[in-house]
Coordinates of C-alpha atoms in Angstrom, one line a residue:
X298 CA -124.0 49.7 -152.7
X299 CA -123.0 46.1 -152.5
X300 CA -126.0 44.1 -153.8
X301 CA -128.5 47.0 -153.6
X302 CA -130.1 48.5 -156.7
X303 CA -130.0 52.1 -155.7
X304 CA -127.3 54.2 -153.8
X305 CA -130.0 55.4 -151.4
X306 CA -130.6 51.8 -150.3
X307 CA -127.1 51.3 -149.2
X308 CA -127.0 54.5 -147.4
X309 CA -130.3 53.6 -145.8
X310 CA -128.8 50.4 -144.6
X311 CA -125.9 52.3 -143.1
X312 CA -128.2 54.6 -141.3
X313 CA -130.1 51.7 -139.9
X314 CA -126.9 50.0 -138.9
X315 CA -125.9 53.2 -137.0
X316 CA -129.1 53.1 -135.0
X317 CA -128.6 49.4 -134.2
X318 CA -125.0 50.1 -133.2
X319 CA -126.1 52.8 -130.8
X320 CA -128.5 50.3 -129.1
X321 CA -125.7 47.8 -128.9
X322 CA -123.4 50.4 -127.3
X323 CA -126.0 51.2 -124.6
X324 CA -126.4 47.6 -123.8
X325 CA -122.7 47.0 -123.7
X326 CA -122.3 49.7 -121.1
X327 CA -124.6 47.7 -118.8
X328 CA -122.3 44.7 -119.2
X329 CA -119.0 46.5 -118.8
X330 CA -117.7 44.2 -116.0
X331 CA -118.6 41.1 -118.0
X332 CA -117.0 42.2 -121.2
X333 CA -113.9 43.3 -119.3
X334 CA -113.5 39.9 -117.9
X335 CA -114.1 38.3 -121.3
X336 CA -111.4 40.5 -122.8
X337 CA -109.0 39.4 -120.1
X338 CA -109.8 35.8 -120.7
X339 CA -109.3 36.2 -124.5
X340 CA -105.9 37.8 -123.8
X341 CA -104.9 34.9 -121.6
X342 CA -106.0 32.4 -124.3
X343 CA -104.0 34.2 -126.9
X344 CA -101.0 34.2 -124.7
X345 CA -101.3 30.5 -124.0
X346 CA -101.7 29.8 -127.8
X347 CA -98.6 31.8 -128.5
X348 CA -96.6 29.9 -126.0
X349 CA -97.8 26.5 -127.2
X350 CA -97.4 27.4 -130.9
X351 CA -100.6 28.0 -132.9
X352 CA -101.1 25.1 -135.3
X353 CA -103.6 27.2 -137.2
X354 CA -101.2 29.9 -138.1
X355 CA -99.9 30.1 -141.7
X356 CA -97.7 33.2 -141.5
X357 CA -95.0 35.0 -139.6
X358 CA -95.4 35.8 -135.9
X359 CA -95.2 39.6 -136.4
X360 CA -97.7 41.4 -138.7
X361 CA -94.9 43.7 -139.8
X362 CA -93.2 40.7 -141.5
X363 CA -96.2 40.0 -143.8
X364 CA -97.3 41.6 -147.1
X365 CA -101.0 41.5 -146.4
X366 CA -101.2 45.2 -145.9
X367 CA -99.3 46.0 -149.1
X368 CA -101.3 48.3 -151.3
X369 CA -101.2 49.1 -155.1
X370 CA -102.5 52.6 -155.7
X371 CA -106.0 52.3 -157.3
X372 CA -106.2 55.8 -158.9
X373 CA -103.9 57.1 -161.5
X374 CA -103.5 57.9 -165.2
X375 CA -103.9 54.2 -166.1
X376 CA -105.8 51.4 -164.4
X377 CA -103.7 49.4 -161.9
X378 CA -103.3 45.7 -162.8
X379 CA -101.7 46.2 -166.2
X380 CA -98.3 47.7 -165.6
X381 CA -98.4 46.3 -162.0
X382 CA -96.0 43.3 -161.4
X383 CA -97.8 40.0 -161.8
X384 CA -99.4 38.9 -158.5
X385 CA -99.7 35.3 -157.4
X386 CA -103.4 34.8 -158.1
X387 CA -106.0 36.0 -160.6
X388 CA -109.8 35.7 -160.7
X389 CA -110.7 36.7 -164.3
X390 CA -114.4 37.2 -164.5
X391 CA -116.5 37.7 -167.6
X392 CA -119.9 39.3 -167.1
X393 CA -122.9 39.9 -169.5
X394 CA -125.3 42.7 -168.8
X395 CA -128.8 41.7 -168.0
X396 CA -131.3 42.2 -170.9
X397 CA -133.1 45.0 -169.0
X398 CA -129.9 46.9 -168.1
X399 CA -130.1 50.4 -169.7
X400 CA -127.3 52.9 -170.3
X401 CA -128.2 54.5 -167.0
X402 CA -127.9 51.1 -165.3
X403 CA -124.6 50.3 -166.9
X404 CA -123.2 53.7 -165.7
X405 CA -124.6 52.9 -162.2
X406 CA -122.7 49.6 -162.3
X407 CA -119.5 51.3 -163.2
X408 CA -119.9 53.8 -160.4
X409 CA -120.8 51.1 -157.9
X410 CA -118.0 48.8 -158.8
X411 CA -115.4 51.6 -159.0
X412 CA -116.4 52.8 -155.5
X413 CA -116.1 49.3 -154.0
X414 CA -112.9 48.4 -155.8
X415 CA -111.3 51.6 -154.7
X416 CA -112.1 50.8 -151.1
X417 CA -111.1 47.1 -151.3
X418 CA -107.8 47.9 -153.0
X419 CA -106.9 50.1 -150.0
X420 CA -108.0 47.6 -147.4
X421 CA -111.2 49.4 -146.5
X422 CA -114.6 47.9 -146.2
X423 CA -117.0 48.7 -149.0
X424 CA -120.2 50.6 -148.0
X425 CA -122.9 48.2 -146.9
X426 CA -120.6 45.2 -146.6
X427 CA -121.0 43.2 -143.4
X428 CA -117.6 41.5 -143.7
X429 CA -115.0 44.2 -142.7
X430 CA -112.6 41.5 -141.5
X431 CA -112.3 40.1 -145.1
X432 CA -111.1 43.3 -146.7
X433 CA -108.2 44.1 -144.3
X434 CA -105.4 42.3 -146.3
X435 CA -105.4 43.6 -149.9
X436 CA -101.9 42.0 -150.5
X437 CA -101.3 44.0 -153.6
X438 CA -104.9 43.7 -154.7
X439 CA -105.8 45.2 -158.1
X440 CA -109.2 45.2 -159.8
X441 CA -109.1 46.1 -163.5
X442 CA -112.2 46.6 -165.6
X443 CA -112.7 46.2 -169.3
X444 CA -115.6 46.6 -171.8
X445 CA -116.6 44.3 -174.7
X446 CA -118.6 45.4 -177.7
X447 CA -121.9 44.7 -175.9
X448 CA -121.1 47.2 -173.2
X449 CA -120.5 49.9 -175.8
X450 CA -123.8 49.0 -177.5
X451 CA -125.7 49.4 -174.2
X452 CA -124.2 52.8 -173.3
X453 CA -124.6 53.9 -177.0
X454 CA -121.0 55.1 -177.2
X455 CA -118.8 54.6 -180.3
X456 CA -116.3 51.8 -179.7
X457 CA -112.6 51.5 -180.8
X458 CA -112.3 50.3 -184.4
X459 CA -110.3 47.3 -183.3
X460 CA -112.9 46.1 -180.7
X461 CA -114.3 43.0 -182.4
X462 CA -113.7 39.2 -182.3
X463 CA -110.1 38.2 -182.8
X464 CA -109.7 36.7 -186.3
X465 CA -110.1 32.9 -186.6
X466 CA -107.0 30.8 -186.7
X467 CA -106.6 27.3 -188.1
X468 CA -105.4 25.7 -184.9
X469 CA -108.1 27.3 -182.7
X470 CA -110.7 25.1 -181.1
X471 CA -112.7 27.8 -179.4
X472 CA -115.4 26.9 -176.9
X473 CA -118.4 29.2 -176.4
X474 CA -118.1 28.8 -172.6
X475 CA -114.8 30.8 -172.8
X476 CA -115.9 33.4 -175.3
X477 CA -116.6 37.1 -175.5
X478 CA -118.5 38.9 -172.7
X479 CA -119.8 42.4 -172.2
X480 CA -117.5 43.2 -169.3
X481 CA -114.4 41.7 -167.7
X482 CA -113.0 42.1 -164.2
X483 CA -109.3 41.1 -163.7
X484 CA -109.0 40.6 -159.9
X485 CA -105.4 40.0 -158.9
X486 CA -103.8 39.6 -155.4
X487 CA -100.9 37.9 -153.7
X488 CA -103.5 36.4 -151.3
X489 CA -105.9 33.9 -152.8
X490 CA -108.3 34.4 -150.0
X491 CA -108.5 38.1 -150.8
X492 CA -109.0 37.5 -154.5
X493 CA -111.8 35.0 -153.8
X494 CA -113.6 37.5 -151.4
X495 CA -113.3 40.4 -153.9
X496 CA -114.7 38.1 -156.6
X497 CA -117.7 37.3 -154.4
X498 CA -118.2 40.9 -153.3
X499 CA -118.1 42.4 -156.8
X500 CA -120.4 39.6 -158.2
X501 CA -122.9 40.3 -155.4
X502 CA -122.7 44.0 -155.7
X503 CA -123.4 44.0 -159.5
X504 CA -126.1 41.3 -159.5
X505 CA -128.9 43.7 -160.4
X506 CA -127.1 44.7 -163.6
X507 CA -124.9 41.8 -164.8
X508 CA -124.6 38.0 -164.7
X509 CA -121.4 36.0 -164.5
X510 CA -120.6 34.2 -167.8
X511 CA -117.3 32.6 -166.8
X512 CA -114.6 32.6 -164.2
X513 CA -111.0 31.8 -165.1
X514 CA -108.9 31.2 -162.0
X515 CA -105.1 31.2 -162.4
X516 CA -101.9 31.3 -160.5
X517 CA -98.3 32.4 -160.8
X518 CA -95.4 32.1 -158.3
X519 CA -96.2 32.8 -154.7
X520 CA -95.1 36.2 -153.3
X521 CA -91.5 36.0 -152.0
X522 CA -90.8 32.6 -153.7
X523 CA -88.4 34.4 -156.1
X524 CA -86.6 37.7 -156.1
X525 CA -88.6 40.7 -157.5
X526 CA -88.3 41.1 -161.2
X527 CA -87.8 37.4 -162.0
X528 CA -89.8 36.3 -165.0
X529 CA -92.5 33.8 -164.1
X530 CA -92.7 30.4 -165.6
X531 CA -95.6 28.5 -167.3
X532 CA -96.3 24.8 -166.8
X533 CA -94.1 23.8 -169.7
X534 CA -91.2 25.2 -167.6
X535 CA -90.7 28.2 -169.9
X536 CA -90.1 31.7 -168.7
X537 CA -93.1 33.7 -169.9
X538 CA -92.8 37.4 -170.4
X539 CA -89.1 37.9 -171.1
X540 CA -89.7 40.4 -173.9
X541 CA -92.3 42.5 -172.0
X542 CA -92.0 46.3 -172.1
X543 CA -89.8 47.5 -169.2
X544 CA -89.5 51.3 -169.4
X545 CA -92.2 54.0 -169.4
X546 CA -91.2 54.6 -173.0
X547 CA -91.8 51.0 -173.9
X548 CA -95.3 51.1 -172.3
X549 CA -96.1 54.3 -174.1
X550 CA -95.1 52.7 -177.4
X551 CA -96.7 49.3 -177.0
X552 CA -99.5 49.4 -174.4
X553 CA -101.1 52.8 -173.7
X554 CA -103.5 54.4 -176.2
X555 CA -102.2 58.0 -176.5
X556 CA -104.7 60.0 -178.5
X557 CA -108.5 60.4 -178.9
X558 CA -111.4 59.6 -176.6
X559 CA -109.8 56.3 -175.6
X560 CA -106.5 57.8 -174.5
X561 CA -105.0 56.4 -171.3
X562 CA -106.6 53.1 -171.9
X563 CA -105.4 49.8 -173.4
X564 CA -106.6 46.7 -175.3
X565 CA -106.8 43.4 -173.5
X566 CA -106.8 40.1 -175.3
X567 CA -107.6 36.9 -173.3
X568 CA -106.8 33.5 -174.8
X569 CA -107.4 30.4 -172.8
X570 CA -104.8 27.8 -174.0
X571 CA -104.9 24.1 -173.2
X572 CA -101.5 22.6 -172.8
X573 CA -100.9 18.9 -173.3
X574 CA -98.4 18.2 -170.5
X575 CA -98.3 14.5 -171.2
X576 CA -97.0 14.6 -174.7
X577 CA -94.7 17.6 -173.9
X578 CA -93.1 15.7 -171.2
X579 CA -92.2 12.9 -173.6
X580 CA -89.6 15.2 -175.2
X581 CA -86.1 15.5 -173.9
X582 CA -84.8 18.9 -172.9
X583 CA -83.0 19.5 -176.1
X584 CA -86.2 19.0 -178.1
X585 CA -88.2 21.2 -175.7
X586 CA -85.6 24.0 -176.0
X587 CA -85.5 23.6 -179.8
X588 CA -89.3 24.0 -180.0
X589 CA -89.2 27.1 -177.8
X590 CA -86.0 28.7 -179.1
X591 CA -84.8 29.4 -175.6
X592 CA -82.9 27.5 -172.9
X593 CA -85.2 26.3 -170.1
X594 CA -82.9 27.1 -167.2
X595 CA -81.9 30.7 -168.0
X596 CA -84.5 31.6 -170.6
X597 CA -81.7 32.8 -172.9
X598 CA -82.1 32.6 -176.6
X599 CA -80.3 29.5 -177.9
X600 CA -76.8 30.5 -178.7
X601 CA -76.8 33.4 -176.1
X602 CA -76.0 33.5 -172.4
X603 CA -78.5 35.7 -170.7
X604 CA -82.3 35.8 -170.7
X605 CA -82.4 39.3 -171.9
X606 CA -79.8 39.0 -174.7
X607 CA -81.2 40.0 -178.1
X608 CA -82.7 37.2 -180.2
X609 CA -80.3 36.6 -183.1
X610 CA -82.1 34.6 -185.7
X611 CA -79.0 34.5 -187.9
X612 CA -76.7 33.0 -185.2
X613 CA -75.0 29.7 -186.1
X614 CA -74.1 26.7 -184.0
X615 CA -70.9 24.7 -184.1
X616 CA -72.2 22.8 -187.2
X617 CA -72.9 25.9 -189.1
X618 CA -76.6 25.5 -188.8
X619 CA -79.0 28.2 -187.5
X620 CA -78.9 28.1 -183.7
X621 CA -82.6 29.0 -183.4
X622 CA -85.0 26.9 -185.3
X623 CA -86.9 29.2 -187.7
X624 CA -90.2 27.6 -186.6
X625 CA -89.5 27.8 -182.9
X626 CA -91.8 29.9 -180.8
X627 CA -89.4 32.7 -180.2
X628 CA -88.6 32.9 -184.0
X629 CA -92.2 33.0 -185.0
X630 CA -93.2 35.6 -182.4
X631 CA -90.2 37.8 -183.1
X632 CA -91.3 41.1 -184.8
X633 CA -90.1 41.5 -188.3
X634 CA -87.7 44.4 -188.9
X635 CA -90.3 46.2 -191.0
X636 CA -92.9 45.9 -188.2
X637 CA -91.3 46.8 -184.8
X638 CA -94.7 47.7 -183.4
X639 CA -95.6 44.0 -183.2
X640 CA -94.9 43.7 -179.5
X641 CA -97.2 43.5 -176.5
X642 CA -97.3 43.1 -172.7
X643 CA -97.8 39.5 -171.6
X644 CA -99.5 39.0 -168.2
X645 CA -100.3 35.2 -168.2
X646 CA -101.4 32.9 -165.4
X647 CA -101.4 29.1 -165.2
X648 CA -104.4 27.0 -164.5
X649 CA -104.6 23.4 -163.3
X650 CA -108.0 21.8 -163.0
X651 CA -109.3 18.2 -162.4
X652 CA -109.3 16.0 -165.5
X653 CA -112.5 16.0 -167.5
X654 CA -113.9 13.0 -169.4
X655 CA -112.6 14.7 -172.6
X656 CA -109.0 15.0 -171.3
X657 CA -109.1 11.5 -169.9
X658 CA -110.3 10.1 -173.1
X659 CA -107.4 11.7 -174.9
X660 CA -105.1 9.9 -172.4
X661 CA -104.1 13.1 -170.5
X662 CA -103.4 13.0 -166.8
X663 CA -104.0 16.8 -166.4
X664 CA -106.4 19.5 -167.4
X665 CA -103.9 22.3 -167.4
X666 CA -102.9 25.3 -169.4
X667 CA -102.5 29.1 -169.6
X668 CA -104.8 32.1 -169.2
X669 CA -102.9 34.2 -171.7
X670 CA -103.7 37.8 -170.9
X671 CA -101.9 40.5 -173.0
X672 CA -102.2 44.3 -173.4
X673 CA -101.5 46.5 -176.3
X674 CA -102.7 49.6 -178.2
X675 CA -104.4 47.8 -181.0
X676 CA -104.8 44.0 -181.4
X677 CA -105.2 44.2 -185.1
X678 CA -101.7 45.5 -185.5
X679 CA -100.1 43.7 -182.6
X680 CA -101.7 40.5 -181.3
X681 CA -103.3 39.3 -184.6
X682 CA -100.2 39.4 -186.8
X683 CA -98.1 37.8 -184.1
X684 CA -100.6 35.0 -183.6
X685 CA -101.0 34.6 -187.4
X686 CA -97.3 33.7 -187.6
X687 CA -97.5 31.4 -184.6
X688 CA -100.6 29.6 -186.0
X689 CA -98.9 29.1 -189.3
X690 CA -95.8 27.2 -188.1
X691 CA -95.0 27.5 -184.4
X692 CA -93.6 24.2 -183.3
X693 CA -95.5 24.6 -180.0
X694 CA -98.8 24.1 -181.8
X695 CA -98.3 20.3 -181.4
X696 CA -98.8 20.7 -177.6
X697 CA -101.1 23.7 -177.2
X698 CA -104.7 24.5 -178.3
X699 CA -106.5 27.8 -178.0
X700 CA -109.9 27.1 -176.5
X701 CA -111.1 30.6 -175.5
X702 CA -110.9 34.1 -176.9
X703 CA -112.1 37.6 -175.9
X704 CA -111.0 41.2 -176.4
X705 CA -111.8 44.3 -174.3
X706 CA -111.2 48.0 -174.1
X707 CA -109.7 48.9 -170.7
X708 CA -110.7 52.4 -169.8
X709 CA -108.2 54.9 -168.6
X710 CA -107.5 55.3 -164.9
X711 CA -109.5 57.2 -162.3
X712 CA -109.0 60.1 -160.0
X713 CA -110.8 61.2 -156.9
X714 CA -114.4 60.0 -157.0
X715 CA -114.6 59.4 -160.8
X716 CA -115.5 55.9 -162.0
X717 CA -114.3 53.6 -164.8
X718 CA -115.0 55.1 -168.2
X719 CA -116.9 58.1 -166.8
X720 CA -115.7 60.5 -169.5
X721 CA -116.8 58.2 -172.3
X722 CA -120.2 57.4 -170.8
X723 CA -120.9 61.1 -170.1
X724 CA -119.7 62.2 -173.6

């Protein structure tokens, strides 16, 4: 459908394209000798470029050595892009439905976007797209869709009880330009070019139904720069995601909604966090680790040896004092014994933008931070109580400020030709 209001328009375009293609084919037969010579010349040019060394090449010589064709399955019980290992790049896009978009239009948008995302994630060209060359390298592409309160209002479907604005916190400095939207698309890929093209395509395809409210672009470590399974780092140098769920049992307990009409889905919370790198870098390593509660090199809890060793808040150092500061980030985030459910899946990305007049006035050299994306069953029993403890006394509050906030229901996965949230919209 790609930019066309009705499905018939896209198929009409394809029919017209087929007629045009037939005419081109007839014309090409008359020029067979010329095209054959051109093909031979092109092959010769390619051979000479290979011998001389192609200065424009950015990858391995053999396609088999690249990961451009790597595919993450689009369909399944849950949407891809949640349990999927973090890719190198994210285009997180918030959309608001147009005022004249009806429930029928919102359903058409979901059908359209799902069809196109399914094709893009498998390296296929979406129907009606004239850029087939731009969709051939998915590079572990995932496109994950979420609904805000406004979408539920439009389709006149009861929303989850937890789907509301995240409670206000004292250290927040929330900006409206990074606030709640009706829909979110999380577009992730190990190829920034692919992520950018998919962003453009999905925006263009949905233009009759929704407008872009904001785009948050982020990055993690490049594909292959570290062994698989290594916890990524944020711009403070901290490993971010050490306590994430690992097993299917963990995901079932912490992330996936199990019962009711929203089963198979999850809750996404997005927090845009500004990080003051200048004042953070004034600290020595000991002070940085004390604030975090973990060593910077291994990510191990202070007093332990391995990143994944249990956090022991009662451990003592050689002076008999608590090894982990009770107001360190890890101590404040740690779930109390009486609330083991206070855990979640962290899927953060870094951002680094040009300084603004505001950051320059504050004496900062950078405009950097974290796109903190997390998934859970219910933010009111998971994210909010964790963040309340952090807001109260986390030592990292001196160097970070939450400037954006949004929450979404992420529908269950799809099968065959079904679209995102179809069972809810049709109910």
